[in-house]
Amino acid sequence: EAGVTQFPSHSVIEKGQTVTLRCDPISGHDNLYWYRRVMGKEIKFLLHFVKESKQDESGMPNNRFLAERTGGTYSTLKVQPAELEDSGVYFCASSLYGQGKYEQYFGPGTRLTVT
Amino acid sequence: AQSVTQPDIHITVSEGASLELRCNYSYGATPYLFWYVQSPGQGLQLLLKYFSGDTLVQGIKGFEAEFKRSQSSFNLRKPSVHWSDAAEYFCAAADNYGQNFVFGPGTRLSVLP
């Protein structure tokens, strides 16, 4: 079974540019989460999809961040325009939907560097 | 506010020595608790989890953790560390629906030969 995959693994962009991160969850996982780790600090929750619907986006830092999940499959996280403080590692995770299905499976992360 | 603390930023142990990584949580109710490990270039891998029941939880790779409600702790242990255990370890807590994950800052483990 393929795990959660993320693309790209590393992205270096200039301030003001746009970057789109992609996450492919484990097949059949309705829950999809985005997290971010900035400057070696805690991993912080960004948002949660259930299928194609945003269940919770309380962690999104501002309106420069836009997440989508087309058809309830893969998800993209777009940062436009990127700022220096957006640098960090962006993790995606997925899990099954339903009672007792609490384990989140994480991808390897995308390291974003904004210069 | 909900929080998870890991007091040790970096720990160095010799191969074969025992290991204990500390984790404390502050949560409204007893949360679900997790330990994840991240090796270089890899994603976060679940080592073990506690939902309820036996407070000593066994995980993969020879790790175990003990939940102590009175101390709000969920410390991770391994009796004999291997060089391949060098990685960063994260403690996390979630509510009873498996949502609202809160991570600790992580503890980086170095293993001396």
mmCIF file of N, CA and C in Angstrom, chain A residues 19-101:
data_model
loop_
_atom_site.group_PDB
_atom_site.id
_atom_site.type_symbol
_atom_site.label_atom_id
_atom_site.label_comp_id
_atom_site.label_asym_id
_atom_site.label_seq_id
_atom_site.Cartn_x
_atom_site.Cartn_y
_atom_site.Cartn_z
ATOM 1 N N VAL A 19 3.662 29.481 -4.929
ATOM 2 C CA VAL A 19 4.079 28.083 -4.881
ATOM 3 C C VAL A 19 2.852 27.229 -4.591
ATOM 4 N N THR A 20 2.804 26.087 -5.212
ATOM 5 C CA THR A 20 1.718 25.137 -4.981
ATOM 6 C C THR A 20 2.295 23.805 -4.527
ATOM 7 N N LEU A 21 1.856 23.361 -3.401
ATOM 8 C CA LEU A 21 2.280 22.085 -2.846
ATOM 9 C C LEU A 21 1.173 21.064 -3.072
ATOM 10 N N ARG A 22 1.575 19.838 -3.309
ATOM 11 C CA ARG A 22 0.577 18.805 -3.587
ATOM 12 C C ARG A 22 0.724 17.663 -2.595
ATOM 13 N N CYS A 23 -0.414 17.093 -2.242
ATOM 14 C CA CYS A 23 -0.445 15.938 -1.351
ATOM 15 C C CYS A 23 -1.372 14.880 -1.926
ATOM 16 N N ASP A 24 -0.877 13.673 -2.022
ATOM 17 C CA ASP A 24 -1.710 12.526 -2.407
ATOM 18 C C ASP A 24 -1.873 11.636 -1.181
ATOM 19 N N PRO A 25 -3.083 11.535 -0.669
ATOM 20 C CA PRO A 25 -3.283 10.719 0.535
ATOM 21 C C PRO A 25 -3.295 9.236 0.195
ATOM 22 N N ILE A 26 -3.349 8.438 1.208
ATOM 23 C CA ILE A 26 -3.506 7.001 1.008
ATOM 24 C C ILE A 26 -4.889 6.755 0.397
ATOM 25 N N SER A 27 -4.930 5.906 -0.580
ATOM 26 C CA SER A 27 -6.182 5.628 -1.269
ATOM 27 C C SER A 27 -7.265 5.176 -0.281
ATOM 28 N N GLY A 28 -8.429 5.822 -0.389
ATOM 29 C CA GLY A 28 -9.541 5.455 0.485
ATOM 30 C C GLY A 28 -9.626 6.271 1.761
ATOM 31 N N HIS A 29 -8.627 7.095 2.009
ATOM 32 C CA HIS A 29 -8.651 7.932 3.211
ATOM 33 C C HIS A 29 -9.436 9.206 2.916
ATOM 34 N N ASP A 30 -10.537 9.367 3.627
ATOM 35 C CA ASP A 30 -11.364 10.554 3.413
ATOM 36 C C ASP A 30 -10.835 11.786 4.148
ATOM 37 N N ASN A 31 -10.154 11.553 5.253
ATOM 38 C CA ASN A 31 -9.600 12.675 6.008
ATOM 39 C C ASN A 31 -8.238 13.052 5.451
ATOM 40 N N LEU A 32 -8.037 14.343 5.247
ATOM 41 C CA LEU A 32 -6.739 14.843 4.802
ATOM 42 C C LEU A 32 -6.425 16.096 5.593
ATOM 43 N N TYR A 33 -5.201 16.163 6.086
ATOM 44 C CA TYR A 33 -4.781 17.256 6.953
ATOM 45 C C TYR A 33 -3.513 17.907 6.391
ATOM 46 N N TRP A 34 -3.416 19.194 6.621
ATOM 47 C CA TRP A 34 -2.167 19.913 6.344
ATOM 48 C C TRP A 34 -1.633 20.472 7.658
ATOM 49 N N TYR A 35 -0.302 20.337 7.817
ATOM 50 C CA TYR A 35 0.394 20.868 8.981
ATOM 51 C C TYR A 35 1.617 21.631 8.495
ATOM 52 N N ARG A 36 2.154 22.442 9.375
ATOM 53 C CA ARG A 36 3.357 23.193 9.018
ATOM 54 C C ARG A 36 4.282 23.253 10.228
ATOM 55 N N ARG A 37 5.573 23.124 9.934
ATOM 56 C CA ARG A 37 6.571 23.305 10.982
ATOM 57 C C ARG A 37 7.492 24.424 10.542
ATOM 58 N N VAL A 38 7.519 25.498 11.324
ATOM 59 C CA VAL A 38 8.297 26.674 10.969
ATOM 60 C C VAL A 38 9.484 26.781 11.904
ATOM 61 N N MET A 39 10.675 26.939 11.327
ATOM 62 C CA MET A 39 11.886 27.260 12.097
ATOM 63 C C MET A 39 12.098 26.322 13.292
ATOM 64 N N GLY A 40 11.880 25.028 13.094
ATOM 65 C CA GLY A 40 12.143 24.074 14.151
ATOM 66 C C GLY A 40 11.195 24.150 15.323
ATOM 67 N N LYS A 41 10.107 24.877 15.149
ATOM 68 C CA LYS A 41 9.119 24.972 16.235
ATOM 69 C C LYS A 41 8.140 23.802 16.138
ATOM 70 N N GLU A 42 7.058 23.915 16.896
ATOM 71 C CA GLU A 42 6.081 22.837 16.887
ATOM 72 C C GLU A 42 5.435 22.682 15.514
ATOM 73 N N ILE A 43 5.017 21.471 15.248
ATOM 74 C CA ILE A 43 4.222 21.205 14.065
ATOM 75 C C ILE A 43 2.822 21.728 14.355
ATOM 76 N N LYS A 44 2.355 22.617 13.481
ATOM 77 C CA LYS A 44 1.064 23.273 13.709
ATOM 78 C C LYS A 44 0.042 22.843 12.673
ATOM 79 N N PHE A 45 -1.150 22.610 13.123
ATOM 80 C CA PHE A 45 -2.269 22.258 12.266
ATOM 81 C C PHE A 45 -2.655 23.442 11.387
ATOM 82 N N LEU A 46 -2.924 23.168 10.122
ATOM 83 C CA LEU A 46 -3.403 24.198 9.203
ATOM 84 C C LEU A 46 -4.884 23.985 8.882
ATOM 85 N N LEU A 47 -5.197 22.827 8.292
ATOM 86 C CA LEU A 47 -6.599 22.581 7.989
ATOM 87 C C LEU A 47 -6.861 21.106 7.772
ATOM 88 N N HIS A 48 -8.154 20.784 7.706
ATOM 89 C CA HIS A 48 -8.625 19.412 7.633
ATOM 90 C C HIS A 48 -9.731 19.316 6.593
ATOM 91 N N PHE A 49 -9.569 18.389 5.662
ATOM 92 C CA PHE A 49 -10.611 18.069 4.690
ATOM 93 C C PHE A 49 -11.265 16.748 5.077
ATOM 94 N N VAL A 50 -12.565 16.665 4.879
ATOM 95 C CA VAL A 50 -13.245 15.386 4.828
ATOM 96 C C VAL A 50 -13.780 15.270 3.411
ATOM 97 N N LYS A 51 -13.235 14.349 2.704
ATOM 98 C CA LYS A 51 -13.464 14.266 1.252
ATOM 99 C C LYS A 51 -13.096 15.619 0.657
ATOM 100 N N GLU A 52 -14.021 16.240 -0.087
ATOM 101 C CA GLU A 52 -13.636 17.505 -0.736
ATOM 102 C C GLU A 52 -14.002 18.733 0.094
ATOM 103 N N SER A 53 -14.618 18.509 1.251
ATOM 104 C CA SER A 53 -15.091 19.625 2.064
ATOM 105 C C SER A 53 -14.091 20.006 3.148
ATOM 106 N N LYS A 54 -13.946 21.291 3.349
ATOM 107 C CA LYS A 54 -13.091 21.779 4.423
ATOM 108 C C LYS A 54 -13.833 21.641 5.746
ATOM 109 N N GLN A 55 -13.328 20.776 6.598
ATOM 110 C CA GLN A 55 -13.956 20.535 7.894
ATOM 111 C C GLN A 55 -13.523 21.568 8.924
ATOM 112 N N ASP A 56 -12.250 21.933 8.841
ATOM 113 C CA ASP A 56 -11.686 22.858 9.821
ATOM 114 C C ASP A 56 -10.500 23.544 9.169
ATOM 115 N N GLU A 57 -10.565 24.849 9.037
ATOM 116 C CA GLU A 57 -9.423 25.591 8.473
ATOM 117 C C GLU A 57 -8.957 26.654 9.453
ATOM 118 N N SER A 58 -9.167 26.386 10.719
ATOM 119 C CA SER A 58 -8.840 27.367 11.750
ATOM 120 C C SER A 58 -7.346 27.643 11.874
ATOM 121 N N GLY A 59 -6.524 26.763 11.372
ATOM 122 C CA GLY A 59 -5.090 26.947 11.490
ATOM 123 C C GLY A 59 -4.440 27.671 10.335
ATOM 124 N N MET A 60 -5.208 27.990 9.324
ATOM 125 C CA MET A 60 -4.635 28.698 8.166
ATOM 126 C C MET A 60 -4.205 30.094 8.622
ATOM 127 N N PRO A 61 -2.947 30.455 8.364
ATOM 128 C CA PRO A 61 -2.419 31.696 8.937
ATOM 129 C C PRO A 61 -3.031 32.962 8.368
ATOM 130 N N ASN A 62 -3.350 32.991 7.104
ATOM 131 C CA ASN A 62 -3.934 34.189 6.491
ATOM 132 C C ASN A 62 -4.467 33.830 5.107
ATOM 133 N N ASN A 63 -4.991 34.829 4.432
ATOM 134 C CA ASN A 63 -5.649 34.549 3.147
ATOM 135 C C ASN A 63 -4.670 34.404 1.993
ATOM 136 N N ARG A 64 -3.387 34.395 2.286
ATOM 137 C CA ARG A 64 -2.424 34.075 1.226
ATOM 138 C C ARG A 64 -2.335 32.567 0.997
ATOM 139 N N PHE A 65 -2.939 31.825 1.865
ATOM 140 C CA PHE A 65 -2.921 30.363 1.790
ATOM 141 C C PHE A 65 -4.273 29.871 1.301
ATOM 142 N N LEU A 66 -4.246 29.030 0.276
ATOM 143 C CA LEU A 66 -5.485 28.482 -0.263
ATOM 144 C C LEU A 66 -5.320 26.990 -0.461
ATOM 145 N N ALA A 67 -6.195 26.225 0.152
ATOM 146 C CA ALA A 67 -6.143 24.771 0.023
ATOM 147 C C ALA A 67 -7.362 24.274 -0.723
ATOM 148 N N GLU A 68 -7.131 23.288 -1.553
ATOM 149 C CA GLU A 68 -8.225 22.670 -2.300
ATOM 150 C C GLU A 68 -8.029 21.162 -2.288
ATOM 151 N N ARG A 69 -9.131 20.486 -2.480
ATOM 152 C CA ARG A 69 -9.072 19.033 -2.589
ATOM 153 C C ARG A 69 -10.084 18.606 -3.653
ATOM 154 N N THR A 70 -9.578 18.529 -4.840
ATOM 155 C CA THR A 70 -10.424 18.242 -5.990
ATOM 156 C C THR A 70 -10.948 16.818 -5.944
ATOM 157 N N GLY A 71 -12.266 16.686 -5.996
ATOM 158 C CA GLY A 71 -12.886 15.369 -6.055
ATOM 159 C C GLY A 71 -12.599 14.491 -4.858
ATOM 160 N N GLY A 72 -12.129 15.087 -3.804
ATOM 161 C CA GLY A 72 -11.868 14.309 -2.597
ATOM 162 C C GLY A 72 -10.660 13.399 -2.702
ATOM 163 N N THR A 73 -9.792 13.660 -3.663
ATOM 164 C CA THR A 73 -8.592 12.824 -3.804
ATOM 165 C C THR A 73 -7.382 13.595 -3.316
ATOM 166 N N TYR A 74 -6.550 14.052 -4.264
ATOM 167 C CA TYR A 74 -5.359 14.779 -3.844
ATOM 168 C C TYR A 74 -5.724 16.192 -3.416
ATOM 169 N N SER A 75 -4.803 16.820 -2.733
ATOM 170 C CA SER A 75 -5.010 18.184 -2.258
ATOM 171 C C SER A 75 -3.831 19.060 -2.674
ATOM 172 N N THR A 76 -4.120 20.335 -2.854
ATOM 173 C CA THR A 76 -3.070 21.305 -3.116
ATOM 174 C C THR A 76 -3.150 22.411 -2.085
ATOM 175 N N LEU A 77 -2.004 22.957 -1.776
ATOM 176 C CA LEU A 77 -1.908 24.092 -0.879
ATOM 177 C C LEU A 77 -1.101 25.153 -1.621
ATOM 178 N N LYS A 78 -1.752 26.259 -1.923
ATOM 179 C CA LYS A 78 -1.115 27.330 -2.665
ATOM 180 C C LYS A 78 -0.812 28.489 -1.736
ATOM 181 N N VAL A 79 0.389 29.021 -1.894
ATOM 182 C CA VAL A 79 0.796 30.198 -1.142
ATOM 183 C C VAL A 79 1.050 31.303 -2.151
ATOM 184 N N GLN A 80 0.268 32.388 -2.044
ATOM 185 C CA GLN A 80 0.339 33.454 -3.026
ATOM 186 C C GLN A 80 -0.043 34.789 -2.410
ATOM 187 N N PRO A 81 0.839 35.753 -2.374
ATOM 188 C CA PRO A 81 2.269 35.670 -2.635
ATOM 189 C C PRO A 81 3.018 35.161 -1.405
ATOM 190 N N ALA A 82 4.110 34.477 -1.633
ATOM 191 C CA ALA A 82 4.875 33.927 -0.514
ATOM 192 C C ALA A 82 5.663 35.023 0.199
ATOM 193 N N GLU A 83 5.748 34.879 1.511
ATOM 194 C CA GLU A 83 6.525 35.771 2.348
ATOM 195 C C GLU A 83 7.631 34.967 3.043
ATOM 196 N N LEU A 84 8.624 35.690 3.563
ATOM 197 C CA LEU A 84 9.760 35.018 4.186
ATOM 198 C C LEU A 84 9.329 34.095 5.325
ATOM 199 N N GLU A 85 8.317 34.537 6.090
ATOM 200 C CA GLU A 85 7.903 33.760 7.264
ATOM 201 C C GLU A 85 7.147 32.496 6.906
ATOM 202 N N ASP A 86 6.894 32.295 5.616
ATOM 203 C CA ASP A 86 6.220 31.071 5.187
ATOM 204 C C ASP A 86 7.190 29.902 5.062
ATOM 205 N N SER A 87 8.458 30.179 5.163
ATOM 206 C CA SER A 87 9.459 29.105 5.070
ATOM 207 C C SER A 87 9.237 28.088 6.184
ATOM 208 N N GLY A 88 9.391 26.844 5.813
ATOM 209 C CA GLY A 88 9.206 25.783 6.787
ATOM 210 C C GLY A 88 8.949 24.471 6.080
ATOM 211 N N VAL A 89 8.553 23.490 6.842
ATOM 212 C CA VAL A 89 8.215 22.187 6.278
ATOM 213 C C VAL A 89 6.708 21.993 6.385
ATOM 214 N N TYR A 90 6.105 21.669 5.254
ATOM 215 C CA TYR A 90 4.658 21.476 5.189
ATOM 216 C C TYR A 90 4.383 19.976 5.096
ATOM 217 N N PHE A 91 3.649 19.479 6.080
ATOM 218 C CA PHE A 91 3.310 18.061 6.126
ATOM 219 C C PHE A 91 1.848 17.864 5.750
ATOM 220 N N CYS A 92 1.612 16.759 5.123
ATOM 221 C CA CYS A 92 0.263 16.321 4.834
ATOM 222 C C CYS A 92 0.050 14.994 5.549
ATOM 223 N N ALA A 93 -1.159 14.748 5.999
ATOM 224 C CA ALA A 93 -1.491 13.478 6.643
ATOM 225 C C ALA A 93 -2.881 13.056 6.201
ATOM 226 N N SER A 94 -3.125 11.769 6.263
ATOM 227 C CA SER A 94 -4.466 11.288 5.943
ATOM 228 C C SER A 94 -4.877 10.198 6.924
ATOM 229 N N SER A 95 -6.172 10.013 7.027
ATOM 230 C CA SER A 95 -6.680 8.947 7.893
ATOM 231 C C SER A 95 -8.036 8.496 7.372
ATOM 232 N N LEU A 96 -8.429 7.325 7.813
ATOM 233 C CA LEU A 96 -9.750 6.819 7.471
ATOM 234 C C LEU A 96 -10.804 7.627 8.207
ATOM 235 N N TYR A 97 -12.014 7.566 7.745
ATOM 236 C CA TYR A 97 -13.108 8.298 8.388
ATOM 237 C C TYR A 97 -13.990 7.324 9.129
ATOM 238 N N GLY A 98 -14.264 7.640 10.379
ATOM 239 C CA GLY A 98 -15.136 6.760 11.135
ATOM 240 C C GLY A 98 -14.628 6.582 12.550
ATOM 241 N N GLN A 99 -15.509 6.137 13.390
ATOM 242 C CA GLN A 99 -15.152 5.997 14.790
ATOM 243 C C GLN A 99 -14.012 4.997 14.954
ATOM 244 N N GLY A 100 -13.055 5.392 15.749
ATOM 245 C CA GLY A 100 -11.915 4.514 15.996
ATOM 246 C C GLY A 100 -10.801 4.633 14.989
ATOM 247 N N LYS A 101 -11.028 5.412 13.953
ATOM 248 C CA LYS A 101 -9.999 5.517 12.905
ATOM 249 C C LYS A 101 -9.175 6.761 13.180
#
